[in-house]
Amino acid sequence: MISLSGIKPTSTPHIGNHLGMIEPAIALQDEYDCRYFIADYHAMTTVHDAAKMREYSHGIAAYFLAFGLDPKKSIFYRQSDLPQVTELMWILSCVTSMGLLERAHAWKAAKDRGNEGAELHGLFAYPVLMAADILIHDADVVPVGKDQVQHVEMTRDMAERFNFTFGETLKLPQARYSETLHTIPGLDGRKMSKSYGNTINLMYPPKKLKQQIMSIVTDSTPIDQPKDYANCNVYKLYKLFATPEQVREIEEKYRTPGFGYGHAKLELYNVLMEKTETPRKIYQDYMDHPDLLEDVLRDAADRARVKMDEVLERVRVAVGYRSRFAR
Ligand code: TRP
């Protein structure tokens, strides 16, 4: 069974990405044939700066490796190393109606906000490229954050329409996501998202991470009063990373006068630093040696190419193009 997913190199991953997609995706490593990639073609809709594109792409690769992606077990590649996907994208475009794309929540939201390249054809066509990413691997499952589930459903629509038109060729994938991980609160209590500027980024240098944590919004209950942990953003985040034992302890502290939000934030910081001690070292080591990352990516691209060529060949023959392997 094949598990496939991608992540855009538009920033350093934040806790929302981490819990929503990165950790669950890596966890499938022993059970599935995992193929994950840096979605740098997708990032092109918003990142128009070559240095940033390179930096964020390496950052994503280092991040996955730091948190346990095993490059021998899994295939972790860079989308733009395998332009086959853009060929499939074009073919899918020709069986995808404008109406389907106009219903995409992500595109509609960007358009309503009036930013993020919503006027670009690339952002409008984004779900078609994503469908190509998935279908070109015959993926069975697609671990994603909940916001991407609709795109996986659109992928199924495109595959069905293709199969209906040209005969059974493409495999229909299944999205895999966690309902409970949907709303990870950001610094201001709204859903953590890069577009809200309210993220916490685990691989930031300690000082910067601490600054983020210290700016979490809390209420104004005075220090000498018991506090309501259930509605506290610091507690909600703490709970996602601490052991049940630690959670019970901090609940007790919230109930005890004298314990302030500053203390709670410090405890959150400590838990995050503790959890990331080893990943931090691995991350930094890779970031200092981009050549090592490039080796991993090159090897992965070679392995991913095999499957992609096979599916693309099937598609080419189905639509009546010459087989790439025929003489
Ligand atoms: N659109 C996804 C996101 O923004 C990234 C992505 C691109 C992706 N291609 C994919 C995810 C294919 C899963 C499968 O998070």
mmCIF file of C-alpha atoms and ligand atoms in Angstrom:
data_model
loop_
_atom_site.group_PDB
_atom_site.id
_atom_site.type_symbol
_atom_site.label_atom_id
_atom_site.label_comp_id
_atom_site.label_asym_id
_atom_site.label_seq_id
_atom_site.Cartn_x
_atom_site.Cartn_y
_atom_site.Cartn_z
ATOM 1 C CA MET A 1 0.000 0.000 0.000
ATOM 2 C CA ILE A 2 1.292 3.387 -0.978
ATOM 3 C CA SER A 3 1.093 6.470 1.222
ATOM 4 C CA LEU A 4 1.769 9.751 -0.530
ATOM 5 C CA SER A 5 1.869 13.339 0.612
ATOM 6 C CA GLY A 6 3.502 16.658 -0.099
ATOM 7 C CA ILE A 7 4.332 19.784 1.835
ATOM 8 C CA LYS A 8 4.917 23.238 0.433
ATOM 9 C CA PRO A 9 8.234 24.946 1.149
ATOM 10 C CA THR A 10 6.667 28.301 1.919
ATOM 11 C CA SER A 11 8.101 28.658 5.422
ATOM 12 C CA THR A 12 9.676 26.645 8.198
ATOM 13 C CA PRO A 13 7.118 24.021 9.326
ATOM 14 C CA HIS A 14 5.004 25.068 12.303
ATOM 15 C CA ILE A 15 3.254 23.038 14.978
ATOM 16 C CA GLY A 16 0.094 22.862 12.877
ATOM 17 C CA ASN A 17 2.016 21.251 9.997
ATOM 18 C CA HIS A 18 3.909 19.089 12.447
ATOM 19 C CA LEU A 19 0.919 17.520 14.171
ATOM 20 C CA GLY A 20 -1.484 17.712 11.246
ATOM 21 C CA MET A 21 0.680 16.110 8.603
ATOM 22 C CA ILE A 22 4.393 15.554 9.276
ATOM 23 C CA GLU A 23 4.192 13.348 12.343
ATOM 24 C CA PRO A 24 1.250 11.197 11.131
ATOM 25 C CA ALA A 25 2.879 10.797 7.714
ATOM 26 C CA ILE A 26 6.211 9.655 9.157
ATOM 27 C CA ALA A 27 4.371 7.285 11.513
ATOM 28 C CA LEU A 28 3.146 5.274 8.508
ATOM 29 C CA GLN A 29 6.688 4.391 7.526
ATOM 30 C CA ASP A 30 6.717 0.805 8.751
ATOM 31 C CA GLU A 31 3.278 -0.048 7.499
ATOM 32 C CA TYR A 32 3.239 1.636 4.070
ATOM 33 C CA ASP A 33 5.410 2.262 1.067
ATOM 34 C CA CYS A 34 5.766 5.993 1.782
ATOM 35 C CA ARG A 35 6.461 8.615 -0.840
ATOM 36 C CA TYR A 36 6.619 12.162 0.439
ATOM 37 C CA PHE A 37 7.824 15.226 -1.361
ATOM 38 C CA ILE A 38 8.672 18.892 -1.114
ATOM 39 C CA ALA A 39 5.921 20.552 -3.132
ATOM 40 C CA ASP A 40 8.081 23.256 -4.656
ATOM 41 C CA TYR A 41 5.991 23.541 -7.829
ATOM 42 C CA HIS A 42 3.048 24.318 -5.553
ATOM 43 C CA ALA A 43 5.123 26.836 -3.597
ATOM 44 C CA MET A 44 5.657 28.697 -6.873
ATOM 45 C CA THR A 45 2.150 30.131 -6.456
ATOM 46 C CA THR A 46 3.459 32.309 -3.631
ATOM 47 C CA VAL A 47 7.257 32.107 -3.331
ATOM 48 C CA HIS A 48 8.873 34.238 -6.025
ATOM 49 C CA ASP A 49 12.340 34.419 -4.555
ATOM 50 C CA ALA A 50 14.955 31.854 -5.571
ATOM 51 C CA ALA A 51 16.973 32.072 -2.352
ATOM 52 C CA LYS A 52 13.859 31.529 -0.236
ATOM 53 C CA MET A 53 12.707 28.653 -2.416
ATOM 54 C CA ARG A 54 16.063 26.914 -1.866
ATOM 55 C CA GLU A 55 16.240 27.682 1.841
ATOM 56 C CA TYR A 56 12.697 26.534 2.630
ATOM 57 C CA SER A 57 13.075 23.419 0.494
ATOM 58 C CA HIS A 58 16.174 22.368 2.367
ATOM 59 C CA GLY A 59 14.446 23.293 5.614
ATOM 60 C CA ILE A 60 11.556 20.925 4.893
ATOM 61 C CA ALA A 61 13.880 18.081 3.935
ATOM 62 C CA ALA A 62 16.004 18.574 7.062
ATOM 63 C CA TYR A 63 12.846 18.733 9.159
ATOM 64 C CA PHE A 64 11.492 15.398 7.943
ATOM 65 C CA LEU A 65 14.849 13.720 8.429
ATOM 66 C CA ALA A 66 15.213 15.255 11.887
ATOM 67 C CA PHE A 67 11.851 13.869 12.960
ATOM 68 C CA GLY A 68 12.598 10.361 11.883
ATOM 69 C CA LEU A 69 11.931 9.988 8.189
ATOM 70 C CA ASP A 70 14.180 7.115 7.152
ATOM 71 C CA PRO A 71 15.405 7.826 3.619
ATOM 72 C CA LYS A 72 16.111 4.130 3.043
ATOM 73 C CA LYS A 73 12.631 2.976 3.973
ATOM 74 C CA SER A 74 10.711 5.897 2.509
ATOM 75 C CA ILE A 75 11.110 7.967 -0.610
ATOM 76 C CA PHE A 76 11.481 11.651 0.150
ATOM 77 C CA TYR A 77 11.927 13.655 -3.023
ATOM 78 C CA ARG A 78 11.626 17.148 -4.430
ATOM 79 C CA GLN A 79 8.685 17.655 -6.771
ATOM 80 C CA SER A 80 10.594 19.732 -9.321
ATOM 81 C CA ASP A 81 13.184 16.972 -9.767
ATOM 82 C CA LEU A 82 10.511 14.942 -11.554
ATOM 83 C CA PRO A 83 8.702 17.121 -14.115
ATOM 84 C CA GLN A 84 6.704 14.080 -15.306
ATOM 85 C CA VAL A 85 4.036 15.285 -12.920
ATOM 86 C CA THR A 86 3.437 18.410 -14.999
ATOM 87 C CA GLU A 87 2.710 16.274 -18.052
ATOM 88 C CA LEU A 88 0.053 14.379 -16.144
ATOM 89 C CA MET A 89 -1.254 17.681 -14.827
ATOM 90 C CA TRP A 90 -1.900 18.903 -18.355
ATOM 91 C CA ILE A 91 -3.702 15.725 -19.298
ATOM 92 C CA LEU A 92 -5.863 15.933 -16.172
ATOM 93 C CA SER A 93 -6.588 19.597 -16.919
ATOM 94 C CA CYS A 94 -8.329 18.406 -20.041
ATOM 95 C CA VAL A 95 -10.804 16.323 -18.041
ATOM 96 C CA THR A 96 -11.318 18.867 -15.240
ATOM 97 C CA SER A 97 -14.096 21.422 -15.374
ATOM 98 C CA MET A 98 -13.662 25.028 -14.301
ATOM 99 C CA GLY A 99 -16.684 24.532 -12.066
ATOM 100 C CA LEU A 100 -14.920 21.862 -10.023
ATOM 101 C CA LEU A 101 -11.948 24.143 -9.431
ATOM 102 C CA GLU A 102 -14.166 27.118 -8.628
ATOM 103 C CA ARG A 103 -15.581 25.159 -5.713
ATOM 104 C CA ALA A 104 -12.160 24.702 -4.025
ATOM 105 C CA HIS A 105 -12.284 26.172 -0.502
ATOM 106 C CA ALA A 106 -8.589 27.032 -0.443
ATOM 107 C CA TRP A 107 -8.793 29.013 -3.650
ATOM 108 C CA LYS A 108 -12.024 30.740 -2.626
ATOM 109 C CA ALA A 109 -10.497 31.725 0.719
ATOM 110 C CA ALA A 110 -7.403 33.183 -0.946
ATOM 111 C CA LYS A 111 -9.609 35.084 -3.370
ATOM 112 C CA ASP A 112 -11.754 36.448 -0.520
ATOM 113 C CA ARG A 113 -8.651 37.579 1.331
ATOM 114 C CA GLY A 114 -7.587 39.261 -1.882
ATOM 115 C CA ASN A 115 -3.996 38.128 -1.639
ATOM 116 C CA GLU A 116 -1.726 35.105 -2.009
ATOM 117 C CA GLY A 117 -1.731 35.076 -5.776
ATOM 118 C CA ALA A 118 -5.444 34.316 -6.047
ATOM 119 C CA GLU A 119 -5.456 36.091 -9.399
ATOM 120 C CA LEU A 120 -2.854 33.686 -10.788
ATOM 121 C CA HIS A 121 -3.843 30.789 -12.963
ATOM 122 C CA GLY A 122 -1.352 28.695 -10.974
ATOM 123 C CA LEU A 123 -3.336 28.988 -7.772
ATOM 124 C CA PHE A 124 -6.592 28.221 -9.551
ATOM 125 C CA ALA A 125 -5.048 25.149 -11.183
ATOM 126 C CA TYR A 126 -3.334 24.049 -7.947
ATOM 127 C CA PRO A 127 -5.730 21.126 -7.280
ATOM 128 C CA VAL A 128 -4.955 19.663 -10.714
ATOM 129 C CA LEU A 129 -1.240 19.581 -9.974
ATOM 130 C CA MET A 130 -1.998 18.049 -6.599
ATOM 131 C CA ALA A 131 -4.143 15.386 -8.259
ATOM 132 C CA ALA A 132 -1.288 14.605 -10.623
ATOM 133 C CA ASP A 133 1.106 14.253 -7.641
ATOM 134 C CA ILE A 134 -1.164 11.683 -6.097
ATOM 135 C CA LEU A 135 -2.342 9.767 -9.143
ATOM 136 C CA ILE A 136 1.119 9.426 -10.667
ATOM 137 C CA HIS A 137 2.052 7.154 -7.753
ATOM 138 C CA ASP A 138 -1.094 4.990 -7.679
ATOM 139 C CA ALA A 139 -1.339 6.214 -4.079
ATOM 140 C CA ASP A 140 -3.719 4.371 -1.746
ATOM 141 C CA VAL A 141 -3.726 6.843 1.120
ATOM 142 C CA VAL A 142 -2.911 10.525 1.377
ATOM 143 C CA PRO A 143 -2.146 11.747 4.904
ATOM 144 C CA VAL A 144 -3.071 15.427 5.005
ATOM 145 C CA GLY A 145 -4.318 18.133 7.306
ATOM 146 C CA LYS A 146 -8.076 18.511 7.225
ATOM 147 C CA ASP A 147 -7.883 21.610 5.033
ATOM 148 C CA GLN A 148 -6.547 19.460 2.189
ATOM 149 C CA VAL A 149 -9.226 16.777 2.273
ATOM 150 C CA GLN A 150 -11.330 18.527 -0.345
ATOM 151 C CA HIS A 151 -8.355 18.514 -2.719
ATOM 152 C CA VAL A 152 -8.056 14.748 -2.321
ATOM 153 C CA GLU A 153 -11.755 14.416 -3.076
ATOM 154 C CA MET A 154 -11.267 16.503 -6.197
ATOM 155 C CA THR A 155 -8.443 14.137 -7.130
ATOM 156 C CA ARG A 156 -10.897 11.256 -6.972
ATOM 157 C CA ASP A 157 -13.311 13.200 -9.196
ATOM 158 C CA MET A 158 -10.599 13.785 -11.790
ATOM 159 C CA ALA A 159 -9.481 10.161 -11.721
ATOM 160 C CA GLU A 160 -13.054 8.957 -12.109
ATOM 161 C CA ARG A 161 -13.686 11.252 -15.030
ATOM 162 C CA PHE A 162 -10.433 10.130 -16.656
ATOM 163 C CA ASN A 163 -11.276 6.465 -16.144
ATOM 164 C CA PHE A 164 -14.791 6.977 -17.456
ATOM 165 C CA THR A 165 -13.420 8.648 -20.572
ATOM 166 C CA PHE A 166 -10.378 6.492 -21.321
ATOM 167 C CA GLY A 167 -10.990 3.247 -19.428
ATOM 168 C CA GLU A 168 -9.717 2.068 -16.020
ATOM 169 C CA THR A 169 -6.270 3.635 -15.719
ATOM 170 C CA LEU A 170 -5.942 5.636 -12.515
ATOM 171 C CA LYS A 171 -6.288 4.466 -8.956
ATOM 172 C CA LEU A 172 -8.645 6.353 -6.629
ATOM 173 C CA PRO A 173 -6.892 7.506 -3.439
ATOM 174 C CA GLN A 174 -8.263 7.953 0.064
ATOM 175 C CA ALA A 175 -7.530 10.965 2.266
ATOM 176 C CA ARG A 176 -6.341 10.166 5.757
ATOM 177 C CA TYR A 177 -6.631 12.798 8.437
ATOM 178 C CA SER A 178 -7.356 13.250 12.076
ATOM 179 C CA GLU A 179 -10.472 15.096 13.135
ATOM 180 C CA THR A 180 -9.033 15.859 16.577
ATOM 181 C CA LEU A 181 -5.913 17.478 15.192
ATOM 182 C CA HIS A 182 -7.931 19.901 13.140
ATOM 183 C CA THR A 183 -7.805 22.917 15.358
ATOM 184 C CA ILE A 184 -4.410 23.502 16.778
ATOM 185 C CA PRO A 185 -4.580 26.915 18.387
ATOM 186 C CA GLY A 186 -2.126 29.554 17.256
ATOM 187 C CA LEU A 187 -0.637 32.337 19.379
ATOM 188 C CA ASP A 188 -3.916 34.260 19.270
ATOM 189 C CA GLY A 189 -6.180 31.247 19.770
ATOM 190 C CA ARG A 190 -7.311 31.098 16.152
ATOM 191 C CA LYS A 191 -6.332 28.052 14.076
ATOM 192 C CA MET A 192 -2.545 28.038 13.717
ATOM 193 C CA SER A 193 -1.744 29.110 10.202
ATOM 194 C CA LYS A 194 1.003 30.876 8.359
ATOM 195 C CA SER A 195 -1.553 33.217 6.815
ATOM 196 C CA TYR A 196 -2.616 34.415 10.280
ATOM 197 C CA GLY A 197 0.997 34.965 11.382
ATOM 198 C CA ASN A 198 0.261 33.102 14.639
ATOM 199 C CA THR A 199 2.571 30.110 14.395
ATOM 200 C CA ILE A 200 5.029 28.349 16.656
ATOM 201 C CA ASN A 201 7.947 26.788 14.826
ATOM 202 C CA LEU A 202 9.699 23.958 16.619
ATOM 203 C CA MET A 203 12.970 24.302 14.739
ATOM 204 C CA TYR A 204 13.412 27.994 15.385
ATOM 205 C CA PRO A 205 16.492 28.907 17.440
ATOM 206 C CA PRO A 206 15.650 28.677 21.185
ATOM 207 C CA LYS A 207 15.460 32.427 21.674
ATOM 208 C CA LYS A 208 13.039 32.919 18.820
ATOM 209 C CA LEU A 209 10.939 29.944 19.929
ATOM 210 C CA LYS A 210 10.739 31.410 23.419
ATOM 211 C CA GLN A 211 9.619 34.756 22.016
ATOM 212 C CA GLN A 212 6.819 33.052 20.129
ATOM 213 C CA ILE A 213 5.675 31.193 23.228
ATOM 214 C CA MET A 214 5.814 34.297 25.397
ATOM 215 C CA SER A 215 3.483 36.053 22.962
ATOM 216 C CA ILE A 216 0.673 33.485 23.314
ATOM 217 C CA VAL A 217 -2.503 35.366 24.181
ATOM 218 C CA THR A 218 -3.950 34.643 27.647
ATOM 219 C CA ASP A 219 -6.724 36.237 29.693
ATOM 220 C CA SER A 220 -6.154 38.709 32.500
ATOM 221 C CA THR A 221 -6.898 36.533 35.542
ATOM 222 C CA PRO A 222 -4.620 37.936 38.284
ATOM 223 C CA ILE A 223 -1.754 35.769 39.474
ATOM 224 C CA ASP A 224 -3.288 35.211 42.933
ATOM 225 C CA GLN A 225 -6.422 33.587 41.475
ATOM 226 C CA PRO A 226 -6.981 30.032 40.233
ATOM 227 C CA LYS A 227 -6.989 29.790 36.441
ATOM 228 C CA ASP A 228 -9.218 28.071 33.955
ATOM 229 C CA TYR A 229 -6.846 25.805 32.069
ATOM 230 C CA ALA A 230 -9.513 24.415 29.736
ATOM 231 C CA ASN A 231 -9.775 27.751 27.942
ATOM 232 C CA CYS A 232 -6.085 28.602 27.995
ATOM 233 C CA ASN A 233 -4.115 28.508 24.736
ATOM 234 C CA VAL A 234 -0.904 27.690 26.585
ATOM 235 C CA TYR A 235 -2.512 24.669 28.218
ATOM 236 C CA LYS A 236 -4.059 23.492 24.950
ATOM 237 C CA LEU A 237 -0.653 23.490 23.303
ATOM 238 C CA TYR A 238 1.048 21.964 26.329
ATOM 239 C CA LYS A 239 -1.412 19.096 26.261
ATOM 240 C CA LEU A 240 -0.443 18.223 22.706
ATOM 241 C CA PHE A 241 3.166 17.569 23.680
ATOM 242 C CA ALA A 242 3.333 16.694 27.376
ATOM 243 C CA THR A 243 2.847 13.273 28.977
ATOM 244 C CA PRO A 244 -0.507 12.602 30.729
ATOM 245 C CA GLU A 245 1.359 12.838 34.021
ATOM 246 C CA GLN A 246 2.727 16.282 33.166
ATOM 247 C CA VAL A 247 -0.735 17.376 32.046
ATOM 248 C CA ARG A 248 -2.267 16.373 35.380
ATOM 249 C CA GLU A 249 0.454 18.263 37.209
ATOM 250 C CA ILE A 250 -0.030 21.460 35.278
ATOM 251 C CA GLU A 251 -3.804 21.301 35.750
ATOM 252 C CA GLU A 252 -3.166 21.259 39.480
ATOM 253 C CA LYS A 253 -0.866 24.252 39.150
ATOM 254 C CA TYR A 254 -3.492 26.217 37.213
ATOM 255 C CA ARG A 255 -5.853 25.673 40.112
ATOM 256 C CA THR A 256 -3.268 26.939 42.585
ATOM 257 C CA PRO A 257 -3.073 30.715 43.189
ATOM 258 C CA GLY A 258 0.395 32.075 42.539
ATOM 259 C CA PHE A 259 0.879 30.188 39.314
ATOM 260 C CA GLY A 260 0.809 32.684 36.453
ATOM 261 C CA TYR A 261 0.610 32.422 32.686
ATOM 262 C CA GLY A 262 4.286 33.321 32.483
ATOM 263 C CA HIS A 263 5.058 30.142 34.426
ATOM 264 C CA ALA A 264 2.819 28.099 32.187
ATOM 265 C CA LYS A 265 4.549 29.458 29.110
ATOM 266 C CA LEU A 266 7.924 28.559 30.518
ATOM 267 C CA GLU A 267 6.751 24.995 31.124
ATOM 268 C CA LEU A 268 5.502 24.798 27.558
ATOM 269 C CA TYR A 269 8.845 26.062 26.319
ATOM 270 C CA ASN A 270 10.701 23.468 28.389
ATOM 271 C CA VAL A 271 8.580 20.591 27.130
ATOM 272 C CA LEU A 272 9.078 21.673 23.528
ATOM 273 C CA MET A 273 12.828 22.042 23.976
ATOM 274 C CA GLU A 274 13.051 18.659 25.639
ATOM 275 C CA LYS A 275 11.030 16.965 22.875
ATOM 276 C CA THR A 276 13.133 18.500 20.161
ATOM 277 C CA GLU A 277 16.607 18.046 21.587
ATOM 278 C CA THR A 278 17.704 15.300 19.201
ATOM 279 C CA PRO A 279 15.769 16.531 16.143
ATOM 280 C CA ARG A 280 17.319 19.959 16.646
ATOM 281 C CA LYS A 281 20.837 18.506 16.325
ATOM 282 C CA ILE A 282 19.994 16.474 13.241
ATOM 283 C CA TYR A 283 18.185 19.438 11.684
ATOM 284 C CA GLN A 284 21.108 21.773 12.230
ATOM 285 C CA ASP A 285 23.576 19.241 10.920
ATOM 286 C CA TYR A 286 21.661 18.863 7.660
ATOM 287 C CA MET A 287 21.155 22.604 7.310
ATOM 288 C CA ASP A 288 24.901 23.059 7.677
ATOM 289 C CA HIS A 289 25.501 20.400 5.000
ATOM 290 C CA PRO A 290 23.018 20.928 2.176
ATOM 291 C CA ASP A 291 25.094 18.557 0.033
ATOM 292 C CA LEU A 292 23.929 15.698 2.284
ATOM 293 C CA LEU A 293 20.328 16.736 1.721
ATOM 294 C CA GLU A 294 20.912 16.852 -2.005
ATOM 295 C CA ASP A 295 22.248 13.284 -1.901
ATOM 296 C CA VAL A 296 19.112 12.080 -0.142
ATOM 297 C CA LEU A 297 16.862 13.933 -2.600
ATOM 298 C CA ARG A 298 18.700 12.713 -5.677
ATOM 299 C CA ASP A 299 18.531 9.101 -4.590
ATOM 300 C CA ALA A 300 14.830 9.472 -3.772
ATOM 301 C CA ALA A 301 14.087 11.048 -7.153
ATOM 302 C CA ASP A 302 15.704 8.067 -8.888
ATOM 303 C CA ARG A 303 13.449 5.683 -6.998
ATOM 304 C CA ALA A 304 10.283 7.763 -7.391
ATOM 305 C CA ARG A 305 10.862 8.108 -11.128
ATOM 306 C CA VAL A 306 10.377 4.369 -11.669
ATOM 307 C CA LYS A 307 6.772 4.383 -10.466
ATOM 308 C CA MET A 308 5.968 7.713 -12.061
ATOM 309 C CA ASP A 309 7.170 6.574 -15.467
ATOM 310 C CA GLU A 310 5.088 3.444 -15.190
ATOM 311 C CA VAL A 311 1.842 5.312 -14.452
ATOM 312 C CA LEU A 312 2.519 8.034 -16.992
ATOM 313 C CA GLU A 313 3.135 5.387 -19.634
ATOM 314 C CA ARG A 314 -0.254 3.827 -18.847
ATOM 315 C CA VAL A 315 -1.887 7.246 -19.184
ATOM 316 C CA ARG A 316 -0.110 8.078 -22.445
ATOM 317 C CA VAL A 317 -1.216 4.830 -24.010
ATOM 318 C CA ALA A 318 -4.791 5.246 -22.690
ATOM 319 C CA VAL A 319 -5.212 8.644 -24.340
ATOM 320 C CA GLY A 320 -3.635 7.553 -27.621
ATOM 321 C CA TYR A 321 -0.151 9.035 -27.378
ATOM 322 C CA ARG A 322 2.864 7.107 -28.498
ATOM 323 C CA SER A 323 4.373 4.879 -25.833
ATOM 324 C CA ARG A 324 7.567 6.517 -24.597
ATOM 325 C CA PHE A 325 9.185 3.129 -24.610
ATOM 326 C CA ALA A 326 8.086 2.034 -28.099
ATOM 327 C CA ARG A 327 10.639 2.176 -30.850
HETATM 328 N N1 TRP B 1 -1.568 21.185 -1.059
HETATM 329 C C1 TRP B 1 -0.842 20.616 0.031
HETATM 330 C C2 TRP B 1 -0.756 21.641 1.171
HETATM 331 O O1 TRP B 1 -0.841 22.819 0.932
HETATM 332 C C3 TRP B 1 0.539 20.197 -0.403
HETATM 333 C C4 TRP B 1 0.483 19.169 -1.474
HETATM 334 C C5 TRP B 1 0.830 19.324 -2.778
HETATM 335 C C6 TRP B 1 0.033 17.823 -1.325
HETATM 336 N N2 TRP B 1 0.669 18.156 -3.449
HETATM 337 C C7 TRP B 1 0.171 17.215 -2.603
HETATM 338 C C8 TRP B 1 -0.464 17.072 -0.248
HETATM 339 C C9 TRP B 1 -0.192 15.889 -2.809
HETATM 340 C C10 TRP B 1 -0.836 15.765 -0.472
HETATM 341 C C11 TRP B 1 -0.697 15.161 -1.756
HETATM 342 O O2 TRP B 1 -0.584 21.272 2.288
#
